[in-house]
Coordinates of C-alpha atoms in Angstrom, one line a residue:
M333 CA 51.2 -27.4 42.1
A334 CA 48.5 -24.4 42.3
A335 CA 46.0 -26.4 43.3
S336 CA 48.2 -28.5 46.1
A337 CA 49.4 -25.1 47.6
Q338 CA 45.9 -23.9 47.3
T339 CA 45.1 -27.2 49.2
T340 CA 48.1 -26.9 51.8
G341 CA 47.1 -23.2 52.8
E342 CA 43.3 -24.4 53.1
R343 CA 44.6 -27.0 55.6
T344 CA 46.4 -24.2 57.9
T345 CA 42.9 -23.7 59.7
G346 CA 40.6 -25.9 61.7
A347 CA 40.9 -28.3 64.2
L348 CA 43.4 -30.7 62.7
P349 CA 46.2 -28.5 62.3
T350 CA 45.5 -26.7 65.7
V351 CA 45.5 -30.5 67.1
R352 CA 48.7 -31.0 65.2
R353 CA 50.6 -27.5 66.4
L354 CA 49.6 -28.4 70.2
V355 CA 51.1 -31.8 70.2
L356 CA 54.2 -30.6 68.2
Y357 CA 54.9 -27.4 70.8
I358 CA 54.3 -29.7 73.6
L359 CA 56.7 -32.6 72.0
F360 CA 59.5 -29.7 71.1
F361 CA 59.0 -28.1 74.8
I362 CA 59.6 -31.3 76.4
L363 CA 62.6 -32.4 73.8
V364 CA 64.2 -29.5 74.6
S365 CA 64.0 -29.3 78.4
V366 CA 65.0 -32.9 78.5
A367 CA 68.2 -32.4 76.4
A368 CA 69.1 -29.4 78.7
S369 CA 68.7 -31.1 81.6
G370 CA 71.0 -34.0 80.2
A371 CA 73.7 -31.2 79.1
S372 CA 73.5 -29.5 82.3
G373 CA 74.0 -32.7 84.1
L374 CA 77.1 -33.7 81.8
L375 CA 78.6 -30.1 82.3
A376 CA 78.1 -30.4 85.9
I377 CA 79.9 -33.9 86.3
A378 CA 82.6 -32.4 84.3
L379 CA 83.4 -29.3 86.1
E380 CA 83.2 -31.4 89.6
P381 CA 84.2 -34.8 89.5
G382 CA 84.2 -35.4 93.0
A383 CA 80.8 -34.1 93.5
L384 CA 79.4 -37.5 92.8
T385 CA 80.9 -41.0 94.0
G386 CA 79.9 -44.4 93.5
T387 CA 76.3 -45.4 92.0
D388 CA 75.3 -41.8 92.6
R389 CA 77.8 -40.6 90.2
T390 CA 77.1 -43.7 87.5
S391 CA 73.2 -43.0 87.9
A392 CA 73.4 -39.5 87.0
L393 CA 76.1 -39.7 84.3
A394 CA 73.8 -42.4 82.7
R395 CA 70.6 -40.6 82.8
S396 CA 72.6 -37.1 81.7
I397 CA 73.7 -39.3 78.7
A398 CA 70.9 -40.8 77.7
F399 CA 68.7 -37.5 77.8
L400 CA 71.0 -35.4 75.8
V401 CA 71.8 -38.2 73.1
I402 CA 67.8 -39.3 73.0
A403 CA 66.3 -35.9 73.5
G404 CA 69.0 -33.7 71.7
P405 CA 69.1 -34.8 67.8
L406 CA 65.3 -35.3 68.2
A407 CA 64.7 -31.4 69.3
L408 CA 66.9 -30.9 66.5
L409 CA 65.3 -32.5 63.6
L410 CA 61.9 -31.4 64.9
W411 CA 63.0 -27.7 65.2
R412 CA 64.4 -28.1 61.6
S413 CA 60.9 -28.7 60.2
L414 CA 59.4 -26.2 62.4
A415 CA 61.7 -23.5 61.1
K416 CA 60.8 -24.1 57.7
R417 CA 56.8 -24.3 58.8
L418 CA 57.3 -21.0 60.7
L419 CA 58.2 -19.0 57.8
Q420 CA 54.3 -19.1 56.7
P421 CA 52.4 -16.6 57.8
A422 CA 49.4 -19.0 58.9
E423 CA 51.7 -21.0 61.2
S424 CA 54.0 -18.0 63.0
G425 CA 50.3 -16.8 63.5
A426 CA 49.3 -19.6 65.3
P427 CA 48.4 -19.1 68.9
A428 CA 50.2 -22.5 69.8
W429 CA 53.5 -21.3 68.7
G430 CA 53.1 -17.9 70.7
L431 CA 52.4 -19.7 73.9
Y432 CA 55.5 -22.3 73.4
L433 CA 57.5 -19.4 72.9
A434 CA 56.7 -17.6 76.0
A435 CA 56.4 -20.7 77.8
M436 CA 60.1 -22.1 76.7
Y437 CA 61.5 -18.6 77.1
A438 CA 60.3 -17.9 80.5
T439 CA 61.4 -21.4 81.5
A440 CA 64.8 -21.1 80.4
L441 CA 64.9 -17.4 81.9
V442 CA 64.1 -18.8 85.5
A443 CA 66.3 -22.0 85.1
G444 CA 69.4 -20.0 84.0
S445 CA 69.0 -17.0 86.2
T446 CA 68.2 -18.8 89.5
A447 CA 71.1 -21.2 88.9
L448 CA 73.5 -18.0 88.4
F449 CA 72.3 -15.9 91.2
S450 CA 72.4 -18.8 93.6
L451 CA 76.3 -19.5 92.4
L452 CA 77.3 -15.8 92.4
G453 CA 75.2 -15.7 95.9
N454 CA 77.1 -18.7 97.4
L455 CA 80.6 -17.3 96.1
A456 CA 80.0 -14.1 98.0
S457 CA 78.7 -15.3 100.8
G458 CA 82.0 -18.1 100.8
R459 CA 80.2 -21.1 100.1
T460 CA 81.5 -23.2 97.3
E461 CA 79.5 -26.2 97.4
G462 CA 77.6 -27.3 94.2
W463 CA 79.5 -24.5 92.2
G464 CA 79.6 -26.9 89.2
R465 CA 75.9 -27.8 89.0
D466 CA 74.8 -24.1 89.4
L467 CA 77.4 -23.2 86.6
A468 CA 76.4 -25.9 84.1
G469 CA 72.7 -25.0 84.9
A470 CA 73.6 -21.0 84.3
L471 CA 75.2 -21.6 81.1
V472 CA 72.9 -24.3 79.7
W473 CA 70.0 -22.8 80.4
G474 CA 71.2 -19.2 79.7
G475 CA 71.6 -20.6 76.1
V476 CA 68.2 -21.9 75.5
W477 CA 66.8 -18.5 76.9
W478 CA 69.4 -16.5 74.4
W479 CA 68.6 -18.9 71.2
H480 CA 64.6 -18.4 72.2
Q481 CA 65.0 -14.8 72.4
W482 CA 66.8 -14.6 69.1
I483 CA 63.7 -16.5 67.6
W484 CA 61.5 -14.2 69.5
R485 CA 63.5 -11.2 67.7
D486 CA 63.9 -12.6 64.4
A487 CA 61.1 -11.1 62.0
R488 CA 60.4 -13.8 60.1
R489 CA 59.5 -16.3 62.6
A490 CA 58.1 -14.0 65.4
P491 CA 54.8 -15.3 67.0
R492 CA 51.9 -12.7 65.4
V493 CA 49.8 -13.8 68.4
L494 CA 51.0 -12.7 72.1
P495 CA 54.1 -11.3 70.2
N496 CA 55.0 -9.6 73.8
L497 CA 54.3 -12.4 75.7
P498 CA 57.8 -13.4 76.6
G499 CA 58.7 -9.8 77.6
I500 CA 56.0 -9.5 79.5
L501 CA 56.7 -12.4 81.3
G502 CA 60.7 -11.6 81.7
S503 CA 60.1 -8.2 82.9
W504 CA 57.9 -8.9 86.0
Y505 CA 59.7 -12.1 86.5
G506 CA 63.1 -9.9 87.1
L507 CA 60.8 -7.4 89.3
L508 CA 59.5 -10.3 91.6
I509 CA 62.8 -11.9 92.5
G510 CA 64.2 -8.6 92.9
A511 CA 61.8 -7.2 95.3
A512 CA 61.9 -10.8 97.3
A513 CA 65.8 -10.8 97.4
T514 CA 65.4 -6.9 98.4
A515 CA 62.9 -8.0 101.5
T516 CA 65.1 -11.1 102.1
A517 CA 68.1 -8.6 102.6
L518 CA 66.4 -5.9 104.8
S519 CA 65.3 -8.8 107.0
V520 CA 68.8 -10.0 107.5
V521 CA 69.9 -6.5 108.5
F522 CA 66.8 -5.8 110.7
S523 CA 67.5 -9.1 112.5
A524 CA 71.0 -7.8 113.3
V525 CA 69.9 -4.7 114.4
L526 CA 67.2 -6.6 116.8
D527 CA 70.3 -8.8 118.0
V528 CA 71.9 -5.8 119.3
Y529 CA 69.1 -5.3 121.7
F530 CA 68.6 -9.0 122.6
P531 CA 71.9 -10.5 122.6
A532 CA 71.8 -14.3 121.5
P533 CA 74.6 -16.7 121.0
L534 CA 76.0 -16.3 117.4
I535 CA 74.9 -19.9 115.5
G536 CA 76.0 -20.0 111.8
N537 CA 77.3 -17.2 109.4
P538 CA 77.8 -13.2 110.3
W539 CA 74.6 -11.3 109.2
W540 CA 76.7 -9.5 106.4
Q541 CA 77.1 -12.9 104.5
G542 CA 73.3 -13.2 104.4
V543 CA 73.0 -9.8 102.9
L544 CA 76.2 -10.4 100.2
A545 CA 74.5 -13.8 99.2
Q546 CA 71.0 -11.5 98.4
L547 CA 72.9 -8.6 96.3
P548 CA 73.4 -11.0 93.2
W549 CA 69.6 -11.6 93.2
I550 CA 68.2 -8.0 93.9
A551 CA 71.1 -6.5 91.3
G552 CA 70.4 -9.6 88.5
G553 CA 66.4 -9.2 89.1
L554 CA 66.1 -5.7 88.5
A555 CA 68.6 -6.1 85.5
L556 CA 66.3 -8.2 83.9
W557 CA 63.4 -6.4 84.5
W558 CA 65.2 -3.3 83.1
W559 CA 66.5 -5.5 79.9
H560 CA 62.6 -6.2 79.3
W561 CA 60.7 -3.1 80.2
T562 CA 63.1 -0.6 79.1
H563 CA 65.6 -2.3 76.6
L564 CA 63.1 -4.0 74.9
G565 CA 60.2 -1.2 75.3
M566 CA 57.9 -3.9 77.3
G567 CA 56.7 -1.0 79.7
T568 CA 55.0 0.7 76.2
V569 CA 52.8 -2.2 75.9
R570 CA 49.3 -1.1 76.7
G571 CA 46.1 -3.5 76.6
G572 CA 45.8 -7.1 77.0
F573 CA 47.9 -9.6 79.1
A574 CA 50.4 -6.5 79.6
D575 CA 47.5 -5.0 81.6
V576 CA 46.4 -7.6 83.5
A577 CA 50.1 -8.6 84.3
L578 CA 50.3 -4.9 85.6
V579 CA 47.2 -5.5 87.8
L580 CA 48.4 -9.1 89.1
V581 CA 51.9 -7.9 89.8
G582 CA 52.1 -4.4 90.5
V583 CA 49.1 -4.0 92.5
L584 CA 47.6 -7.3 93.7
A585 CA 51.1 -8.8 94.5
A586 CA 53.0 -5.8 95.8
G587 CA 49.7 -4.8 98.1
A588 CA 49.4 -8.0 99.7
A589 CA 53.1 -7.9 100.5
T590 CA 53.0 -4.2 102.0
M591 CA 49.3 -4.8 103.7
G592 CA 50.6 -8.4 105.1
G593 CA 54.0 -7.4 106.2
T594 CA 52.3 -4.3 107.7
G595 CA 49.6 -5.8 109.8
L596 CA 52.2 -8.8 110.9
L597 CA 55.1 -6.1 112.0
L598 CA 52.1 -3.7 114.0
Y599 CA 50.6 -7.5 115.7
T600 CA 54.3 -8.4 116.4
L601 CA 54.8 -5.3 118.1
G602 CA 51.7 -4.8 119.7
N603 CA 51.9 -8.7 120.8
A604 CA 55.4 -7.9 122.5
A605 CA 54.2 -4.5 124.3
L606 CA 51.4 -6.7 126.0
R607 CA 53.6 -9.7 126.9
G608 CA 56.9 -7.8 127.1
P609 CA 59.5 -7.4 124.7
S610 CA 61.5 -11.0 123.9
L611 CA 63.9 -12.1 121.1
Q612 CA 61.1 -14.8 120.6
L613 CA 58.2 -12.5 120.2
L614 CA 60.0 -9.8 118.1
A615 CA 61.6 -12.7 115.8
P616 CA 59.0 -12.0 112.9
A617 CA 59.7 -8.6 112.8
P618 CA 62.8 -8.0 110.7
L619 CA 60.9 -10.3 107.7
A620 CA 57.6 -8.4 108.6
L621 CA 59.1 -4.9 108.1
G622 CA 61.3 -5.9 104.9
M623 CA 58.4 -7.5 103.4
A624 CA 56.5 -4.1 103.9
L625 CA 59.1 -1.9 102.7
A626 CA 59.7 -4.3 99.3
G627 CA 56.2 -4.1 98.9
A628 CA 55.7 -0.4 99.2
M629 CA 58.7 0.0 96.8
V630 CA 56.8 -1.7 93.8
C631 CA 53.5 0.3 94.9
S632 CA 55.4 3.2 94.8
L633 CA 56.8 2.5 91.4
A634 CA 53.0 1.5 89.9
P635 CA 51.2 4.6 89.4
P636 CA 53.5 5.8 86.6
W637 CA 52.8 2.5 84.8
F638 CA 49.6 3.2 84.3
A639 CA 50.1 6.5 82.7
G640 CA 48.1 5.9 79.1
R641 CA 46.4 2.9 80.1
S642 CA 42.6 2.2 79.5
P643 CA 40.3 3.4 82.2
G644 CA 39.3 0.0 82.6
T645 CA 42.7 -1.1 83.7
V646 CA 42.8 2.0 86.2
E647 CA 39.1 1.1 87.8
A648 CA 40.6 -3.1 87.9
A649 CA 43.2 -1.7 89.8
R650 CA 41.5 0.2 92.1
Q651 CA 39.1 -2.5 92.9
V652 CA 41.9 -5.1 93.5
V653 CA 42.9 -2.8 96.4
S654 CA 39.8 -2.4 97.6
G655 CA 39.1 -6.4 97.2
L656 CA 42.4 -6.6 99.2
G657 CA 41.6 -4.5 102.2
L658 CA 37.8 -5.8 102.2
A659 CA 39.2 -9.4 102.5
A660 CA 41.8 -8.0 105.6
G661 CA 38.8 -6.0 107.2
A662 CA 36.6 -8.8 106.9
S663 CA 39.1 -11.4 108.6
G664 CA 39.9 -9.2 111.3
L665 CA 36.1 -9.0 112.2
G666 CA 36.1 -12.6 111.8
V667 CA 38.8 -12.8 114.7
C668 CA 37.8 -10.2 116.6
V669 CA 34.4 -12.1 117.2
N670 CA 36.4 -15.6 117.4
A671 CA 38.3 -13.6 120.4
L672 CA 35.1 -12.2 122.2
L673 CA 33.4 -16.0 121.9
A674 CA 37.1 -17.0 123.7
S675 CA 36.5 -15.1 126.3
L676 CA 33.2 -16.6 127.4
T677 CA 35.0 -19.9 127.8
P678 CA 37.7 -20.9 130.3
P679 CA 40.8 -21.1 128.9
L680 CA 42.3 -24.9 128.7
A681 CA 46.0 -23.9 128.9
G682 CA 47.3 -20.3 129.1
N683 CA 45.2 -17.4 127.7
N684 CA 45.6 -15.9 124.1
T685 CA 42.6 -14.1 124.2
R686 CA 44.2 -10.8 124.1
S687 CA 46.6 -11.7 121.6
L688 CA 43.9 -12.9 119.5
L689 CA 41.8 -10.1 120.0
L690 CA 45.1 -7.9 118.9
A691 CA 45.4 -9.3 115.6
G692 CA 41.7 -9.0 115.0
V693 CA 41.5 -5.0 115.5
I694 CA 44.8 -4.8 113.6
W695 CA 43.7 -6.5 110.2
L696 CA 40.2 -5.0 111.0
V697 CA 41.3 -1.1 111.1
L698 CA 44.2 -1.8 108.2
G699 CA 41.8 -3.5 105.9
A700 CA 38.9 -1.0 106.6
L701 CA 41.1 2.1 106.1
T702 CA 42.7 0.5 103.0
W703 CA 39.0 -0.5 101.7
W704 CA 37.4 3.4 102.0
R705 CA 40.3 4.8 100.5
A706 CA 40.2 2.7 97.4
W707 CA 36.4 1.7 97.5
R708 CA 35.3 5.8 98.2
P709 CA 32.2 4.4 99.4
G710 CA 30.1 8.3 99.7
Q711 CA 31.4 8.9 95.8
Q712 CA 29.3 8.4 92.6
A713 CA 30.6 5.4 90.7
D714 CA 29.8 3.7 87.3
P715 CA 27.8 0.5 87.9
R716 CA 28.9 -1.4 85.1
G717 CA 32.4 -0.5 85.8
R718 CA 32.2 -2.8 89.3
R719 CA 29.8 -5.6 88.3
V720 CA 32.8 -7.9 88.0
Y721 CA 33.9 -6.8 91.5
L722 CA 30.6 -7.5 93.2
V723 CA 30.4 -11.2 91.4
A724 CA 33.8 -11.7 92.8
V725 CA 32.9 -10.6 96.4
F726 CA 29.6 -13.1 96.0
G727 CA 31.4 -16.0 95.0
V728 CA 34.7 -15.6 97.6
S729 CA 31.8 -15.1 100.4
A730 CA 29.8 -18.0 99.3
V731 CA 32.7 -20.1 99.5
V732 CA 33.7 -18.9 103.0
A733 CA 30.5 -19.4 104.4
L734 CA 29.8 -22.7 102.8
V735 CA 33.4 -23.6 104.4
A736 CA 32.5 -22.2 107.7
L737 CA 29.1 -24.2 107.8
L738 CA 30.6 -27.4 107.0
V739 CA 33.0 -26.9 109.8
A740 CA 30.3 -25.9 112.5
G741 CA 27.9 -28.3 111.6
F742 CA 30.7 -30.8 111.9
R743 CA 31.6 -29.8 115.4
L744 CA 27.7 -29.5 116.3
I745 CA 27.2 -33.0 115.3
E746 CA 30.4 -34.0 117.1
F747 CA 29.0 -32.5 120.3
L748 CA 25.2 -34.1 120.2
L749 CA 26.8 -37.4 119.5
E750 CA 29.0 -36.9 122.8
P751 CA 26.3 -35.2 125.3
D752 CA 29.0 -35.8 128.0
R753 CA 31.0 -32.9 126.7
L754 CA 30.7 -29.3 128.6
A755 CA 28.9 -26.7 126.5
S756 CA 31.9 -24.5 126.8
G757 CA 33.5 -27.3 124.7
L758 CA 31.1 -26.6 121.8
L759 CA 31.7 -23.0 122.0
E760 CA 35.2 -23.3 121.6
S761 CA 35.3 -25.6 118.6
V762 CA 32.8 -23.5 116.6
R763 CA 33.9 -19.8 117.4
A764 CA 36.3 -19.8 114.5
P765 CA 33.9 -20.7 111.8
V766 CA 31.1 -18.2 113.5
G767 CA 33.5 -15.5 113.5
L768 CA 33.7 -16.1 109.7
L769 CA 30.3 -16.6 109.6
T770 CA 29.6 -13.2 111.1
A771 CA 32.2 -11.4 108.8
T772 CA 31.2 -12.9 105.5
A773 CA 27.7 -12.0 106.4
L774 CA 28.1 -8.3 106.8
V775 CA 30.0 -8.1 103.8
S776 CA 27.4 -10.0 101.9
V777 CA 24.8 -7.7 103.3
Y778 CA 26.7 -4.4 102.3
H779 CA 27.5 -5.4 98.8
F780 CA 24.1 -7.2 98.0
A781 CA 22.3 -3.6 99.3
I782 CA 25.4 -2.3 96.3
W783 CA 24.3 -4.7 93.8
R784 CA 20.6 -4.1 94.4
A785 CA 21.1 -0.3 94.2
D786 CA 23.2 -0.7 90.9
R787 CA 20.9 -2.8 89.2
A788 CA 17.9 -0.2 89.7
V789 CA 20.1 2.1 88.1
L790 CA 20.7 0.1 85.3
E791 CA 17.0 -0.9 84.7
S792 CA 16.2 3.0 84.9
A793 CA 18.9 3.6 82.5
D794 CA 17.8 0.9 80.0
A795 CA 14.0 1.8 80.2
Q796 CA 14.6 5.6 79.7
G797 CA 16.7 4.5 76.4
T798 CA 14.4 2.6 74.8
G799 CA 15.3 2.4 71.3
S800 CA 19.1 3.1 72.3
L801 CA 22.0 0.9 71.0
D802 CA 22.4 -2.7 72.2
S803 CA 25.2 -4.0 69.9
I804 CA 27.9 -2.1 67.7
V805 CA 30.3 -3.6 65.2
L806 CA 33.2 -1.5 64.9
V807 CA 35.3 -1.9 61.5
A808 CA 38.8 0.1 62.1
G809 CA 42.2 -0.9 61.6
G810 CA 45.5 0.0 64.1
G811 CA 45.5 -0.7 67.6
T812 CA 41.8 0.1 68.7
G813 CA 41.5 -1.9 71.8
S814 CA 41.1 1.1 74.2
L815 CA 38.7 2.5 71.6
R816 CA 36.4 0.0 71.7
A817 CA 36.5 -0.3 75.3
A818 CA 35.8 3.4 75.8
L819 CA 32.8 3.3 73.1
A820 CA 31.2 0.5 75.3
K821 CA 31.7 2.4 78.4
S822 CA 29.9 5.5 76.5
T823 CA 27.0 3.8 74.7
G824 CA 26.6 0.9 77.0
A825 CA 26.6 -1.4 74.1
R826 CA 28.3 -4.5 73.2
V827 CA 31.1 -3.5 70.7
Q828 CA 32.1 -6.2 68.3
L829 CA 35.8 -5.4 66.8
L830 CA 36.2 -6.3 63.1
A831 CA 40.1 -5.3 62.0
R832 CA 40.8 -4.2 59.0
A833 CA 44.7 -4.0 57.3
G834 CA 46.2 -0.7 57.4
D835 CA 46.8 1.7 59.9
G836 CA 45.0 4.7 58.3
Y837 CA 42.0 3.1 59.3
L838 CA 41.4 5.0 62.6
A839 CA 39.2 7.2 64.1
T840 CA 38.5 9.3 67.6
E841 CA 35.9 8.9 70.1
E842 CA 34.3 12.2 69.1
E843 CA 34.4 10.8 65.4
L844 CA 32.5 7.5 66.4
A845 CA 30.0 9.6 68.8
A846 CA 29.3 11.8 65.7
A847 CA 28.5 9.0 63.5
I848 CA 26.3 7.4 66.2
G849 CA 24.4 10.7 65.8
T850 CA 23.8 10.4 62.5
V851 CA 21.8 7.1 63.1
E852 CA 17.7 7.8 62.7
G853 CA 15.0 5.5 64.0
T854 CA 15.2 3.1 67.1
A855 CA 17.9 0.9 65.7
T856 CA 19.5 -1.5 68.0
R857 CA 22.4 -2.7 65.8
I858 CA 24.4 -0.6 63.9
M859 CA 27.7 -0.8 62.0
L860 CA 30.6 1.9 62.5
L861 CA 32.6 1.6 59.4
V862 CA 35.8 3.4 59.1
E863 CA 36.8 4.5 55.7
G864 CA 39.7 6.7 56.0
P865 CA 41.0 8.9 58.2
G866 CA 37.9 10.9 59.8
E867 CA 35.7 9.3 57.5
V868 CA 33.2 7.4 59.6
R869 CA 30.0 5.8 58.3
A870 CA 27.5 4.2 60.3
I871 CA 25.2 1.6 58.8
E872 CA 22.1 0.4 60.5
L873 CA 21.8 -3.2 61.0
E874 CA 18.2 -3.8 62.5

């Protein structure tokens, strides 16, 4: 029996168990989704018997019964097997289990919450069609979400890899739908204000019903965010995907919404001033203003969220803002070149050169100001901290340049094959890709100069540090992610972390630096062994 158990334990690692887990969890995800779809369909038919008639009702009823009767029992049988396996640390510590739980948790949360908010929004605005379908979806998928939350909070079966991923996804999902609903509600209000100055025949429902329809989405999204971020403590999670999600949603998405809304609003107002105010020209203004305000509110909340984060996360957020400004400024410059080239050709129908130039100037100025504030070109920066950013800029620039060259080449060859066409037609067809090429070339030249200067600094530092550390093996316990990043930044070496059990094997940056200082000779690889609180021993590996 002991030999059998040992053999079973040995088989919990390797390629075969990994593939087995992937197959089982994918199958379980499909079965739960299909069973939930069938249950919600049956419940919807029961709640609204007259919603479907004839062959539509028969088809929907047959499909729902088949989904529930076939997938439901299979999902329960598979869960009984998985539930026993998950009591073993090797199974609950598998990455596949953490990914499944996060995926099913997020899927059920999105399906259940959208059905509930849609139901409440429709009822608040006086619409009752489809209430049975929405209520059924909210009840069934809400039950699936609650079940998976119970599994997630169960200490015996909770995933040991990616343990906080469900909560992180839930918190940012709630904030996203709350911010999007806020932007929509604000746009409805601003549209009503705009109608006061530009009266139009009332078509559809009153404006206040549109606001009421968004209130459940706003309140529900913020409630989901608070539940995960504050109640479940996801706001205190540091490192890993938590920092990545913060940068992607709290900085990239919110910054793009703020900048995009502001640019569109300025263009709309400027275009209306050039051509004369009208309801048609000012129609995009309410949505642009609502989007800018909603994004700005999220951006205003972001700074406290970065408290206690690693310096690399803060630097990544700064570079994301810089990239947004660079993309907007480069696009604006390309549009300006496009407009200047358009002024050299006679217009075929109308003249939108001024509007095109206005859009280019707005995006150029807005992007340049954002980039200047985030990039801080006159200040000293760590060359190692922006290498990824420079590579990303070169990659995006290469893609844009390639597309622009292909379009310009196609237009040029097309012109050469039809010699009877006017030269102005060639200029008209290539001015857009020429504008993009010009902006991309200027961006690439500037950042290539930055890259060469950074490389010279790094090569100089490497030349002066002959015999300096090339790699460090850190053996410590507890949460050492930020400590590893700080050690890599201070020494410039590659740091490999070997975790040891117990939270008592911790050390500070000063203690690690003192241990490194005891290394004699020209060793390039060392091991920092934390033997206890404040006890660090440096071992030369070469």
